[in-house]
Short mmCIF file of C-alpha atoms in Angstrom, two decimals:
data_model
loop_
_atom_site.label_atom_id
_atom_site.label_comp_id
_atom_site.label_asym_id
_atom_site.label_seq_id
_atom_site.Cartn_x
_atom_site.Cartn_y
_atom_site.Cartn_z
CA UNK J 1 -3.01 24.74 25.68
CA UNK J 2 -4.22 27.73 23.26
CA UNK J 3 -1.70 28.55 20.81
CA UNK J 4 -1.85 33.10 20.17
CA UNK J 5 -1.72 34.30 16.40
CA UNK J 6 2.51 34.73 16.38
CA UNK J 7 2.53 30.89 17.63
CA UNK J 8 0.13 29.32 14.99
CA UNK J 9 2.26 31.58 12.33
CA UNK J 10 5.97 29.83 13.49
CA UNK J 11 4.14 26.93 12.71
CA UNK J 12 3.30 27.38 9.05
CA UNK J 13 5.03 25.34 6.67
CA UNK J 14 6.98 27.99 3.90
CA UNK J 15 8.44 27.79 0.29
CA UNK J 16 11.19 25.42 1.36
CA UNK J 17 9.08 23.10 2.85
CA UNK J 18 7.22 22.70 0.32
CA UNK J 19 9.47 22.07 -2.13
CA UNK J 20 10.88 19.77 -0.20
CA UNK J 21 7.83 18.26 0.18
CA UNK J 22 8.11 17.49 -4.08
CA UNK J 23 11.76 15.51 -3.18
CA UNK J 24 9.88 13.37 -0.73
CA UNK J 25 7.05 12.59 -3.06
CA UNK J 26 9.89 11.20 -5.83
CA UNK J 27 10.47 7.86 -3.66
CA UNK J 28 6.26 7.72 -3.40
CA UNK J 29 5.78 7.67 -6.96
CA UNK J 30 8.72 5.12 -7.08
CA UNK J 31 7.82 2.63 -4.83
CA UNK J 32 4.15 2.67 -5.99
CA UNK J 33 5.57 2.46 -9.56
CA UNK J 34 7.49 -0.75 -8.44
CA UNK J 35 5.22 -2.67 -6.91
CA UNK J 36 2.74 -2.67 -10.39
CA UNK J 37 6.01 -3.05 -13.04
CA UNK J 38 7.32 -6.40 -12.12
CA UNK J 39 4.39 -8.35 -13.54
CA UNK J 40 4.35 -6.96 -16.26
CA UNK J 41 7.75 -8.06 -16.86
CA UNK J 42 7.41 -11.90 -15.11
CA UNK J 43 6.71 -13.40 -19.29
CA UNK J 44 9.91 -11.56 -20.60
CA UNK J 45 11.83 -12.41 -16.95
CA UNK J 46 11.01 -16.28 -17.23
CA UNK J 47 12.17 -16.56 -20.52
CA UNK J 48 15.64 -15.36 -20.14
CA UNK J 49 16.55 -15.91 -16.90
CA UNK J 50 14.37 -19.62 -16.92
CA UNK J 51 13.71 -19.65 -13.07
CA UNK J 52 11.82 -22.07 -11.71
CA UNK J 53 8.04 -21.94 -10.71
CA UNK J 54 9.38 -21.71 -7.06
CA UNK J 55 11.80 -18.97 -7.67
CA UNK J 56 9.55 -17.33 -9.63
CA UNK J 57 7.50 -16.46 -6.61
CA UNK J 58 10.28 -16.23 -4.57
CA UNK J 59 11.04 -12.80 -7.82
CA UNK J 60 7.70 -11.73 -6.95
CA UNK J 61 7.20 -12.06 -3.34
CA UNK J 62 10.58 -11.33 -1.71
CA UNK J 63 10.44 -8.11 -2.13
CA UNK J 64 7.02 -7.88 -0.17
CA UNK J 65 8.02 -9.77 2.62
CA UNK J 66 11.10 -7.91 3.11
CA UNK J 67 9.46 -4.25 3.24
CA UNK J 68 6.70 -5.78 5.62
CA UNK J 69 9.75 -7.29 7.76
CA UNK J 70 11.15 -4.08 8.25
CA UNK J 71 9.30 -1.32 8.31
CA UNK J 72 9.05 -0.77 11.97
CA UNK J 73 13.00 -1.33 12.66
CA UNK J 74 13.28 1.13 9.80
CA UNK J 75 10.81 3.59 10.99
CA UNK J 76 12.43 3.03 15.15
CA UNK J 77 15.89 3.25 13.50
CA UNK J 78 15.02 6.38 11.82
CA UNK J 79 13.36 8.14 15.25
CA UNK J 80 17.23 7.66 16.65
CA UNK J 81 19.68 8.10 13.88
CA UNK J 82 17.57 10.63 12.22
CA UNK J 83 14.88 10.19 9.13
CA UNK J 84 16.83 12.24 6.70
CA UNK J 85 19.95 10.76 7.47
CA UNK J 86 18.10 6.87 6.94
CA UNK J 87 15.95 8.00 3.95
CA UNK J 88 19.54 9.23 2.75
CA UNK J 89 20.59 5.59 3.29
CA UNK J 90 17.47 4.08 2.21
CA UNK J 91 17.99 6.14 -1.26
CA UNK J 92 21.67 5.19 -2.18
CA UNK J 93 21.03 1.51 -1.73
CA UNK J 94 17.51 1.68 -3.39
CA UNK J 95 19.87 3.20 -6.73
CA UNK J 96 22.29 0.17 -5.89
CA UNK J 97 19.56 -2.88 -5.76
CA UNK J 98 17.75 -0.96 -8.75
CA UNK J 99 21.42 -1.44 -11.13
CA UNK J 100 21.94 -5.25 -9.20
CA UNK J 101 18.02 -6.40 -10.60
CA UNK J 102 18.47 -4.77 -13.66
CA UNK J 103 21.27 -6.38 -15.11
CA UNK J 104 20.97 -9.97 -13.17
CA UNK J 105 21.97 -12.46 -14.69
CA UNK J 106 20.30 -16.05 -13.01
CA UNK J 107 17.30 -16.15 -11.27
CA UNK J 108 19.48 -16.60 -7.89
CA UNK J 109 20.96 -12.96 -8.54
CA UNK J 110 17.46 -11.26 -9.28
CA UNK J 111 16.09 -12.85 -5.70
CA UNK J 112 18.67 -11.22 -4.12
CA UNK J 113 18.18 -7.73 -5.96
CA UNK J 114 14.29 -7.90 -4.91
CA UNK J 115 15.00 -8.72 -1.21
CA UNK J 116 17.47 -5.81 -1.03
CA UNK J 117 15.00 -3.42 -2.66
CA UNK J 118 12.46 -4.47 -0.08
CA UNK J 119 14.72 -3.65 2.51
CA UNK J 120 15.72 -0.33 1.31
CA UNK J 121 12.15 0.11 0.47
CA UNK J 122 11.54 -0.05 4.11
CA UNK J 123 13.15 3.08 4.99
CA UNK J 124 11.93 5.11 2.33
CA UNK J 125 7.92 5.21 3.07
CA UNK J 126 7.99 5.60 7.12
CA UNK J 127 10.80 8.71 6.62
CA UNK J 128 8.65 10.11 4.35
CA UNK J 129 5.81 9.86 6.48
CA UNK J 130 7.74 11.22 9.55
CA UNK J 131 9.42 13.95 7.51
CA UNK J 132 6.39 15.15 6.11
CA UNK J 133 4.59 15.31 10.32
CA UNK J 134 7.95 17.12 11.35
CA UNK J 135 7.84 20.20 8.55
CA UNK J 136 4.22 20.35 8.52
CA UNK J 137 3.48 21.30 11.71
CA UNK J 138 0.28 23.00 11.12
CA UNK J 139 -3.14 20.43 10.99
CA UNK J 140 -4.46 22.14 8.05
CA UNK J 141 -1.01 21.76 6.00
CA UNK J 142 -0.16 18.59 7.40
CA UNK J 143 -3.79 17.56 5.58
CA UNK J 144 -2.97 19.04 2.40
CA UNK J 145 0.86 17.89 2.62
CA UNK J 146 -0.33 14.41 3.40
CA UNK J 147 -2.77 14.75 0.44
CA UNK J 148 -0.39 15.54 -1.83
CA UNK J 149 1.89 12.40 -0.90
CA UNK J 150 -1.48 10.14 -1.70
CA UNK J 151 -1.94 11.78 -4.20
CA UNK J 152 1.64 10.87 -5.85
CA UNK J 153 1.30 7.32 -4.64
CA UNK J 154 -2.08 6.99 -6.37
CA UNK J 155 -0.42 8.94 -9.57
CA UNK J 156 1.84 6.11 -9.52
CA UNK J 157 -0.55 3.45 -9.44
CA UNK J 158 -1.43 4.92 -12.28
CA UNK J 159 0.96 4.72 -14.39
CA UNK J 160 3.00 1.99 -13.53
CA UNK J 161 1.25 -0.27 -15.98
CA UNK J 162 1.19 1.73 -18.57
CA UNK J 163 4.50 3.35 -18.22
CA UNK J 164 6.19 -0.41 -17.63
CA UNK J 165 3.99 -1.54 -20.75
CA UNK J 166 5.42 0.83 -22.86
CA UNK J 167 9.61 0.08 -21.49
CA UNK J 168 9.37 -3.67 -22.21
CA UNK J 169 7.65 -3.19 -25.80
CA UNK J 170 11.08 -0.99 -26.45
CA UNK J 171 13.52 -1.96 -23.74
CA UNK J 172 14.76 -5.27 -22.17
CA UNK J 173 12.99 -6.35 -18.50
CA UNK J 174 15.86 -5.59 -16.90
CA UNK J 175 14.62 -1.28 -17.72
CA UNK J 176 11.85 -1.66 -15.79
CA UNK J 177 13.89 -1.53 -12.35
CA UNK J 178 16.05 1.42 -13.57
CA UNK J 179 13.19 3.58 -13.69
CA UNK J 180 14.44 3.84 -9.53
CA UNK J 181 18.13 4.47 -10.21
CA UNK J 182 17.49 8.80 -11.65
CA UNK J 183 14.76 9.52 -9.06
CA UNK J 184 17.48 8.41 -6.19
CA UNK J 185 19.95 10.56 -7.81
CA UNK J 186 17.57 13.44 -7.24
CA UNK J 187 16.46 12.54 -4.13
CA UNK J 188 20.33 11.96 -2.57
CA UNK J 189 21.30 15.48 -4.64
CA UNK J 190 17.86 17.45 -3.05
CA UNK J 191 17.31 16.00 0.62
CA UNK J 192 20.68 17.85 2.02
CA UNK J 193 19.32 20.81 0.58
CA UNK J 194 15.48 20.95 1.53
CA UNK J 195 14.87 18.82 4.48
CA UNK J 196 15.14 18.83 8.01
CA UNK J 197 17.09 16.73 9.98
CA UNK J 198 15.24 15.29 13.06
CA UNK J 199 15.33 12.72 15.98
CA UNK J 200 14.54 11.80 19.10
CA UNK J 201 17.74 12.58 21.36
CA UNK J 202 16.27 11.10 24.20
CA UNK J 203 15.81 7.42 22.59
CA UNK J 204 18.04 4.59 24.12
CA UNK J 205 20.01 2.21 21.71
CA UNK J 206 17.84 -0.26 19.25
CA UNK J 207 17.10 -3.37 20.92
CA UNK J 208 18.07 -6.20 18.61
CA UNK J 209 16.51 -8.46 20.39
CA UNK J 210 13.29 -7.07 19.49
CA UNK J 211 14.07 -6.63 15.73
CA UNK J 212 14.63 -10.60 15.42
CA UNK J 213 11.31 -10.63 17.52
CA UNK J 214 9.85 -8.19 14.93
CA UNK J 215 10.99 -10.19 12.04
CA UNK J 216 10.36 -13.90 13.46
CA UNK J 217 6.77 -12.22 14.09
CA UNK J 218 6.58 -9.98 10.49
CA UNK J 219 7.35 -12.94 7.88
CA UNK J 220 6.13 -15.53 8.59
CA UNK J 221 2.21 -14.43 9.37
CA UNK J 222 3.36 -12.90 5.80
CA UNK J 223 4.35 -15.47 3.84
CA UNK J 224 1.74 -17.34 5.71
CA UNK J 225 -0.83 -15.85 4.34
CA UNK J 226 0.38 -15.82 1.32
CA UNK J 227 0.47 -19.05 0.75
CA UNK J 228 -2.91 -19.64 2.18
CA UNK J 229 -4.51 -17.46 -1.27
CA UNK J 230 -2.34 -19.40 -3.78
CA UNK J 231 -2.23 -23.41 -2.07
CA UNK J 232 -5.18 -23.08 0.65
CA UNK J 233 -5.11 -24.37 4.01
CA UNK J 234 -2.63 -27.18 3.94
CA UNK J 235 -0.03 -26.99 6.62
CA UNK J 236 2.55 -25.30 6.36
CA UNK J 237 0.69 -22.19 5.55
CA UNK J 238 -1.11 -22.41 9.03
CA UNK J 239 1.60 -23.43 11.05
CA UNK J 240 4.21 -20.75 9.98
CA UNK J 241 0.90 -17.66 10.97
CA UNK J 242 0.63 -20.06 13.97
CA UNK J 243 5.01 -19.68 14.52
CA UNK J 244 4.60 -15.34 14.21
CA UNK J 245 1.64 -15.36 15.98
CA UNK J 246 3.08 -17.22 19.14
CA UNK J 247 6.61 -14.90 18.40
CA UNK J 248 4.38 -12.00 18.20
CA UNK J 249 2.86 -12.22 21.74
CA UNK J 250 6.74 -12.50 22.67
CA UNK J 251 7.31 -9.63 20.95
CA UNK J 252 4.83 -7.84 22.36
CA UNK J 253 5.45 -8.87 26.28
CA UNK J 254 9.24 -7.48 25.98
CA UNK J 255 7.67 -4.07 24.53
CA UNK J 256 5.68 -3.62 27.72
CA UNK J 257 9.34 -4.22 29.79
CA UNK J 258 11.18 -2.34 27.59
CA UNK J 259 11.88 1.12 28.94
CA UNK J 260 13.01 1.92 24.77
CA UNK J 261 10.79 -0.18 22.64
CA UNK J 262 11.16 -0.93 19.29
CA UNK J 263 6.86 -0.81 19.18
CA UNK J 264 5.88 1.85 21.44
CA UNK J 265 2.32 0.48 22.24
CA UNK J 266 1.52 2.55 24.63
CA UNK J 267 0.33 4.47 20.76
CA UNK J 268 -2.66 1.89 20.82
CA UNK J 269 -3.96 4.23 23.39
CA UNK J 270 -5.61 6.39 21.59
CA UNK J 271 -8.66 5.47 20.08
CA UNK J 272 -7.51 7.94 16.66
CA UNK J 273 -5.10 5.69 16.42
CA UNK J 274 -6.30 2.30 16.74
CA UNK J 275 -9.04 3.08 14.46
CA UNK J 276 -6.94 4.72 11.48
CA UNK J 277 -4.88 1.67 11.73
CA UNK J 278 -8.08 -0.59 11.51
CA UNK J 279 -9.56 1.07 8.94
CA UNK J 280 -6.55 1.19 6.50
CA UNK J 281 -5.86 -1.91 7.66
CA UNK J 282 -8.92 -3.63 6.09
CA UNK J 283 -10.01 -1.11 3.57
CA UNK J 284 -6.96 -0.73 1.82
CA UNK J 285 -7.03 -4.52 1.99
CA UNK J 286 -10.44 -4.93 0.50
CA UNK J 287 -9.12 -2.73 -2.31
CA UNK J 288 -6.31 -4.44 -2.92
CA UNK J 289 -7.50 -8.26 -2.59
CA UNK J 290 -10.11 -7.27 -5.63
CA UNK J 291 -7.47 -4.73 -7.39
CA UNK J 292 -5.33 -7.98 -8.32
CA UNK J 293 -8.48 -9.82 -9.85
CA UNK J 294 -9.44 -6.81 -11.86
CA UNK J 295 -6.82 -6.77 -13.41
CA UNK J 296 -7.07 -10.31 -14.20
CA UNK J 297 -10.79 -9.64 -14.94
CA UNK J 298 -9.13 -7.52 -17.88
CA UNK J 299 -5.84 -9.43 -19.12
CA UNK J 300 -7.75 -12.78 -19.53
CA UNK J 301 -11.34 -12.30 -19.33
CA UNK J 302 -11.66 -9.27 -21.48
CA UNK J 303 -8.18 -10.46 -23.40
CA UNK J 304 -6.75 -6.77 -22.84
CA UNK J 305 -2.78 -6.21 -23.24
CA UNK J 306 -1.02 -5.11 -20.40
CA UNK J 307 -0.83 -1.46 -21.74
CA UNK J 308 -5.05 -1.77 -22.62
CA UNK J 309 -5.40 -3.35 -19.20
CA UNK J 310 -3.74 -0.33 -17.40
CA UNK J 311 -5.09 2.50 -19.29
CA UNK J 312 -9.29 0.91 -18.24
CA UNK J 313 -7.30 1.24 -15.01
CA UNK J 314 -7.06 4.88 -15.60
CA UNK J 315 -9.83 6.12 -14.75
CA UNK J 316 -10.20 4.55 -11.39
CA UNK J 317 -6.76 6.14 -10.63
CA UNK J 318 -7.74 9.76 -11.47
CA UNK J 319 -10.42 9.15 -9.51
CA UNK J 320 -8.87 8.01 -6.16
CA UNK J 321 -7.17 11.28 -7.61
CA UNK J 322 -9.45 13.57 -7.30
CA UNK J 323 -10.70 12.48 -4.75
CA UNK J 324 -7.42 12.60 -2.21
CA UNK J 325 -6.76 16.20 -3.44
CA UNK J 326 -10.62 17.50 -2.68
CA UNK J 327 -10.45 15.86 1.01
CA UNK J 328 -8.65 18.51 3.10
CA UNK J 329 -11.22 21.36 1.56
CA UNK J 330 -13.90 18.94 2.21
CA UNK J 331 -12.69 17.92 6.12
CA UNK J 332 -13.19 21.93 7.14
CA UNK J 333 -16.37 21.31 7.24
CA UNK J 334 -17.25 17.83 7.64
CA UNK J 335 -15.82 15.66 10.55
CA UNK J 336 -13.31 12.92 9.77
CA UNK J 337 -15.12 9.90 11.10
CA UNK J 338 -17.87 11.20 8.93
CA UNK J 339 -16.20 11.94 5.96
CA UNK J 340 -14.17 8.67 5.71
CA UNK J 341 -18.08 6.61 6.80
CA UNK J 342 -19.59 8.15 3.76
CA UNK J 343 -16.88 8.20 0.84
CA UNK J 344 -16.18 4.57 2.47
CA UNK J 345 -20.55 4.00 1.58
CA UNK J 346 -20.00 4.94 -1.56
CA UNK J 347 -17.12 2.33 -1.95
CA UNK J 348 -20.28 0.35 -1.35
CA UNK J 349 -22.24 1.38 -4.24
CA UNK J 350 -18.84 0.48 -6.36
CA UNK J 351 -18.47 -3.15 -5.02
CA UNK J 352 -22.30 -3.72 -4.99
CA UNK J 353 -21.92 -2.48 -9.01
CA UNK J 354 -18.80 -5.24 -9.53
CA UNK J 355 -21.48 -8.25 -8.33
CA UNK J 356 -23.23 -7.00 -11.22
CA UNK J 357 -20.28 -7.74 -13.96
CA UNK J 358 -20.75 -10.60 -16.28
CA UNK J 359 -18.09 -12.51 -18.80
CA UNK J 360 -19.47 -10.99 -21.68
CA UNK J 361 -20.03 -6.89 -21.63
CA UNK J 362 -18.77 -6.19 -18.44
CA UNK J 363 -16.87 -3.64 -18.97
CA UNK J 364 -18.17 -0.97 -18.90
CA UNK J 365 -19.40 -1.40 -15.30
CA UNK J 366 -16.44 -2.94 -13.94
CA UNK J 367 -14.73 0.20 -14.81
CA UNK J 368 -18.34 2.40 -13.35
CA UNK J 369 -17.74 0.36 -10.39
CA UNK J 370 -13.84 0.10 -9.69
CA UNK J 371 -13.97 3.93 -10.10
CA UNK J 372 -16.50 4.31 -7.36
CA UNK J 373 -14.25 2.48 -5.47
CA UNK J 374 -11.55 4.18 -5.79
CA UNK J 375 -13.13 7.44 -4.91
CA UNK J 376 -14.70 6.37 -1.54
CA UNK J 377 -10.37 5.03 -0.41
CA UNK J 378 -9.25 8.43 -1.01
CA UNK J 379 -10.72 10.11 2.04
CA UNK J 380 -9.85 7.01 4.43
CA UNK J 381 -6.55 6.53 3.10
CA UNK J 382 -5.96 10.34 3.85
CA UNK J 383 -7.25 10.72 6.81
CA UNK J 384 -6.42 7.37 8.28
CA UNK J 385 -2.48 8.40 7.62
CA UNK J 386 -3.16 11.99 9.19
CA UNK J 387 -4.29 10.68 12.18
CA UNK J 388 -1.99 8.07 12.71
CA UNK J 389 0.74 10.19 12.03
CA UNK J 390 -0.45 13.29 14.05
CA UNK J 391 -1.91 11.43 17.11
CA UNK J 392 1.59 10.57 17.71
CA UNK J 393 4.33 12.95 19.75
CA UNK J 394 6.64 14.09 17.17
CA UNK J 395 9.05 11.43 18.76
CA UNK J 396 7.25 8.39 17.55
CA UNK J 397 6.07 10.11 14.08
CA UNK J 398 8.45 7.05 12.75
CA UNK J 399 6.89 4.67 14.73
CA UNK J 400 4.10 5.50 13.97
CA UNK J 401 4.40 5.82 10.02
CA UNK J 402 5.80 2.56 9.93
CA UNK J 403 3.05 0.69 11.84
CA UNK J 404 0.37 2.63 9.51
CA UNK J 405 2.55 1.01 6.59
CA UNK J 406 2.61 -2.19 8.18
CA UNK J 407 -0.64 -2.17 8.75
CA UNK J 408 -1.36 -1.74 5.06
CA UNK J 409 1.16 -4.47 3.76
CA UNK J 410 -0.83 -6.77 6.32
CA UNK J 411 -4.21 -5.73 5.20
CA UNK J 412 -3.36 -6.27 1.43
CA UNK J 413 -2.00 -9.66 2.46
CA UNK J 414 -5.19 -10.37 3.93
CA UNK J 415 -7.31 -9.16 1.55
CA UNK J 416 -5.61 -11.20 -1.87
CA UNK J 417 -5.51 -14.02 0.67
CA UNK J 418 -9.40 -13.72 2.14
CA UNK J 419 -10.86 -12.78 -1.19
CA UNK J 420 -8.10 -15.29 -3.37
CA UNK J 421 -10.01 -18.11 -1.35
CA UNK J 422 -13.47 -16.94 -2.38
CA UNK J 423 -12.70 -16.46 -6.37
CA UNK J 424 -10.82 -19.73 -6.30
CA UNK J 425 -13.49 -21.70 -4.37
CA UNK J 426 -16.10 -20.08 -6.71
CA UNK J 427 -14.42 -21.09 -9.81
CA UNK J 428 -13.26 -24.53 -9.29
CA UNK J 429 -17.17 -25.42 -7.59
CA UNK J 430 -17.92 -23.64 -11.77
CA UNK J 431 -16.09 -25.17 -14.15
CA UNK J 432 -16.05 -28.18 -12.51
CA UNK J 433 -19.55 -29.42 -14.89
CA UNK J 434 -19.19 -26.19 -17.14
CA UNK J 435 -15.86 -28.43 -19.01
CA UNK J 436 -16.80 -29.66 -22.19
CA UNK J 437 -17.04 -33.71 -22.63
CA UNK J 438 -13.63 -34.69 -24.26
CA UNK J 439 -11.09 -32.67 -22.54
CA UNK J 440 -8.16 -34.92 -21.36
CA UNK J 441 -7.82 -35.53 -17.90
CA UNK J 442 -4.29 -33.61 -17.30
CA UNK J 443 -5.63 -30.45 -19.29
CA UNK J 444 -9.03 -31.24 -17.27
CA UNK J 445 -7.47 -30.76 -14.21
CA UNK J 446 -4.74 -27.66 -15.40
CA UNK J 447 -8.34 -26.04 -16.44
CA UNK J 448 -9.59 -26.61 -13.44
CA UNK J 449 -6.58 -24.92 -11.35
CA UNK J 450 -6.50 -21.45 -12.65
CA UNK J 451 -8.41 -19.30 -15.74
CA UNK J 452 -4.68 -18.51 -16.84
CA UNK J 453 -4.44 -22.40 -16.60
CA UNK J 454 -7.93 -22.74 -18.63
CA UNK J 455 -6.50 -20.01 -21.36
CA UNK J 456 -3.41 -22.02 -21.94
CA UNK J 457 -5.60 -25.80 -22.14
CA UNK J 458 -7.63 -23.79 -24.81
CA UNK J 459 -4.93 -23.05 -26.79
CA UNK J 460 -3.78 -26.73 -27.26
CA UNK J 461 -7.96 -27.94 -28.59
CA UNK J 462 -9.60 -28.34 -31.18
CA UNK J 463 -11.34 -25.05 -32.40
CA UNK J 464 -14.79 -25.45 -31.10
CA UNK J 465 -14.06 -27.58 -27.81
CA UNK J 466 -11.28 -24.69 -26.98
CA UNK J 467 -13.42 -22.01 -27.30
CA UNK J 468 -16.32 -24.02 -24.43
CA UNK J 469 -13.05 -23.99 -22.34
CA UNK J 470 -12.27 -20.32 -22.73
CA UNK J 471 -16.05 -19.53 -22.03
CA UNK J 472 -17.06 -21.81 -18.74
CA UNK J 473 -13.78 -20.38 -17.54
CA UNK J 474 -14.72 -16.99 -17.81
CA UNK J 475 -17.57 -16.90 -17.27
CA UNK J 476 -16.62 -19.01 -13.28
CA UNK J 477 -13.82 -16.75 -12.68
CA UNK J 478 -16.38 -13.68 -13.33
CA UNK J 479 -18.70 -15.98 -10.90
CA UNK J 480 -15.71 -15.55 -8.62
CA UNK J 481 -15.15 -12.15 -8.77
CA UNK J 482 -19.18 -11.07 -8.10
CA UNK J 483 -19.20 -12.93 -4.70
CA UNK J 484 -15.64 -11.68 -3.44
CA UNK J 485 -16.80 -8.35 -4.88
CA UNK J 486 -20.07 -8.58 -2.92
CA UNK J 487 -17.81 -10.28 0.22
CA UNK J 488 -15.70 -7.22 0.32
CA UNK J 489 -18.58 -4.13 0.30
CA UNK J 490 -20.18 -6.06 2.93
CA UNK J 491 -17.49 -5.83 5.37
CA UNK J 492 -16.33 -1.94 3.88
CA UNK J 493 -20.05 -1.29 5.03
CA UNK J 494 -18.70 -2.14 8.82
CA UNK J 495 -16.45 -0.09 8.14
CA UNK J 496 -18.07 2.74 7.28
CA UNK J 497 -19.97 2.62 10.44
CA UNK J 498 -16.91 2.04 12.65
CA UNK J 499 -15.63 5.34 11.57
CA UNK J 500 -18.07 7.13 12.25
CA UNK J 501 -18.71 6.04 15.50
CA UNK J 502 -15.08 5.16 16.40
CA UNK J 503 -13.93 8.59 14.80
CA UNK J 504 -17.15 11.14 15.62
CA UNK J 505 -15.37 13.31 18.17
CA UNK J 506 -12.59 13.91 15.72
CA UNK J 507 -13.64 17.94 14.85
CA UNK J 508 -13.07 19.39 12.21
CA UNK J 509 -10.09 21.90 11.50
CA UNK J 510 -12.75 24.65 11.52
CA UNK J 511 -14.49 23.42 15.04
CA UNK J 512 -10.58 23.13 16.05
CA UNK J 513 -9.78 26.58 15.29
CA UNK J 514 -12.08 27.97 16.84
CA UNK J 515 -11.60 25.96 20.37
CA UNK J 516 -8.22 26.62 19.44
CA UNK J 517 -5.79 24.07 18.09
CA UNK J 518 -3.56 21.35 20.33
CA UNK J 519 0.04 22.52 20.94
CA UNK J 520 2.48 21.22 17.85
CA UNK J 521 -0.81 20.34 16.09
CA UNK J 522 -1.30 17.15 17.71
CA UNK J 523 -2.34 15.02 21.08
CA UNK J 524 -0.61 13.36 23.87
CA UNK J 525 -0.27 10.00 24.03
CA UNK J 526 -3.88 8.60 24.85
CA UNK J 527 -5.40 11.83 24.24
CA UNK J 528 -7.59 12.26 21.27
CA UNK J 529 -6.02 13.09 17.68
CA UNK J 530 -5.86 16.81 16.63
CA UNK J 531 -8.12 17.82 13.24
CA UNK J 532 -6.86 17.60 9.81
CA UNK J 533 -7.75 19.62 7.30
CA UNK J 534 -6.81 21.89 4.02
CA UNK J 535 -5.14 25.41 3.78
CA UNK J 536 -3.07 25.58 -0.07
CA UNK J 537 0.23 26.39 1.08
CA UNK J 538 1.39 30.30 0.42
CA UNK J 539 4.23 31.89 -1.50
CA UNK J 540 5.38 33.93 0.58
CA UNK J 541 6.42 33.51 3.98
#
């Protein structure tokens, strides 16, 4: 249906919506910060609370487990009780959990606090994306709004290591958790004034059995994949993945029989929706996996402090910010599929550069390659996210946003597991024959386990022998990074082609404008997604 000029004007957001977007960026920046600062605080937490190795792993992992497990439930809950209401409840809970984490006096309390942060954090991301969909019904404005959302997430990733390092330099480890408190206070005050409420009045009750099944699907799979990356293909990791997969089949079967399912599987009939989820899953997965090992390279191979390592990561983050900001303007002229595919090819060039990095003077090439990788994923993040939420009808926006976030969480877990297996295998194979003679058996075993273990062993050995261990470990780790980057680049090249093929029919925003916009700026379930693009907001109604 063609919308007349008056109707188009009625769809356009005004100053209040753009101010509301600023409010929605606050939890986005915070969650990005929270994902990066904990790793910097681990040494101080270990010294103060003295957790066991198992407790330390749970402190690090429980947050991601809870977010991944509860995203689908929280996204659907927001569709039913109101997205603004869920956002406010989550903000209050996140602030309280942040205080609990900052004041924890034992590993058990910190694990509990991190779990609560994950559950409440799962309310924030799908709520912000769903509200953006409701507030910006014009496709071009929605494209700009989601570009701002992605840019703010990039800002959080960029400043997280630097800000976290500065806080740890001047304050105690709990200060990194208190970052969330003032942000949540501002959100609680401003959201009722600037954000609209939206709920699906026709939705039925949430099926509690589906909630349990979704958790029993996601949590074992995420745990198994993470364990696979850390310990290899042992019985526990493979067993939990199989259990999660079996429960997932039961979950899907139940959703097909419910009048009001927790997860509306009909969304996957939309080719743009499914293709965008696929690209986000693997594209962000490869990038997230490589990010972990690049951070290790900067600190353990180049010997940089956390703050300096964060500063060397800033150019890539700034490139992501620029690419995300330019995407809405570019998609007015270039179809989303070709823009995403072309940008991913640029990322492939970055992955190729990282395959040539060495352990002696590889920093310039590493940073250059990572800048290209981040530049290439900017359009994918903006357009992929917009196609996912824009392809769903308004009443399903929360569920669609949750699926987008869940796909990203799964992708990063898979990326770390897959690329981590490559790095670990190459590292252990190469270092096995490179250690100097005379290294004690226990020390040799520790050095063959991880790069950090080799650095620890080197400090306990005589000068020349220790230096040889460090050199061998750095070369072995860099070899693993090279191969992992090559494999990642090959997968991203396939994704680039897939994006061009599967999304080729999605028009540019200018083409869509000439043909007439679809009603409410989105196609019905099963139809083609509408185009997105960029138009900067007007300061007047």
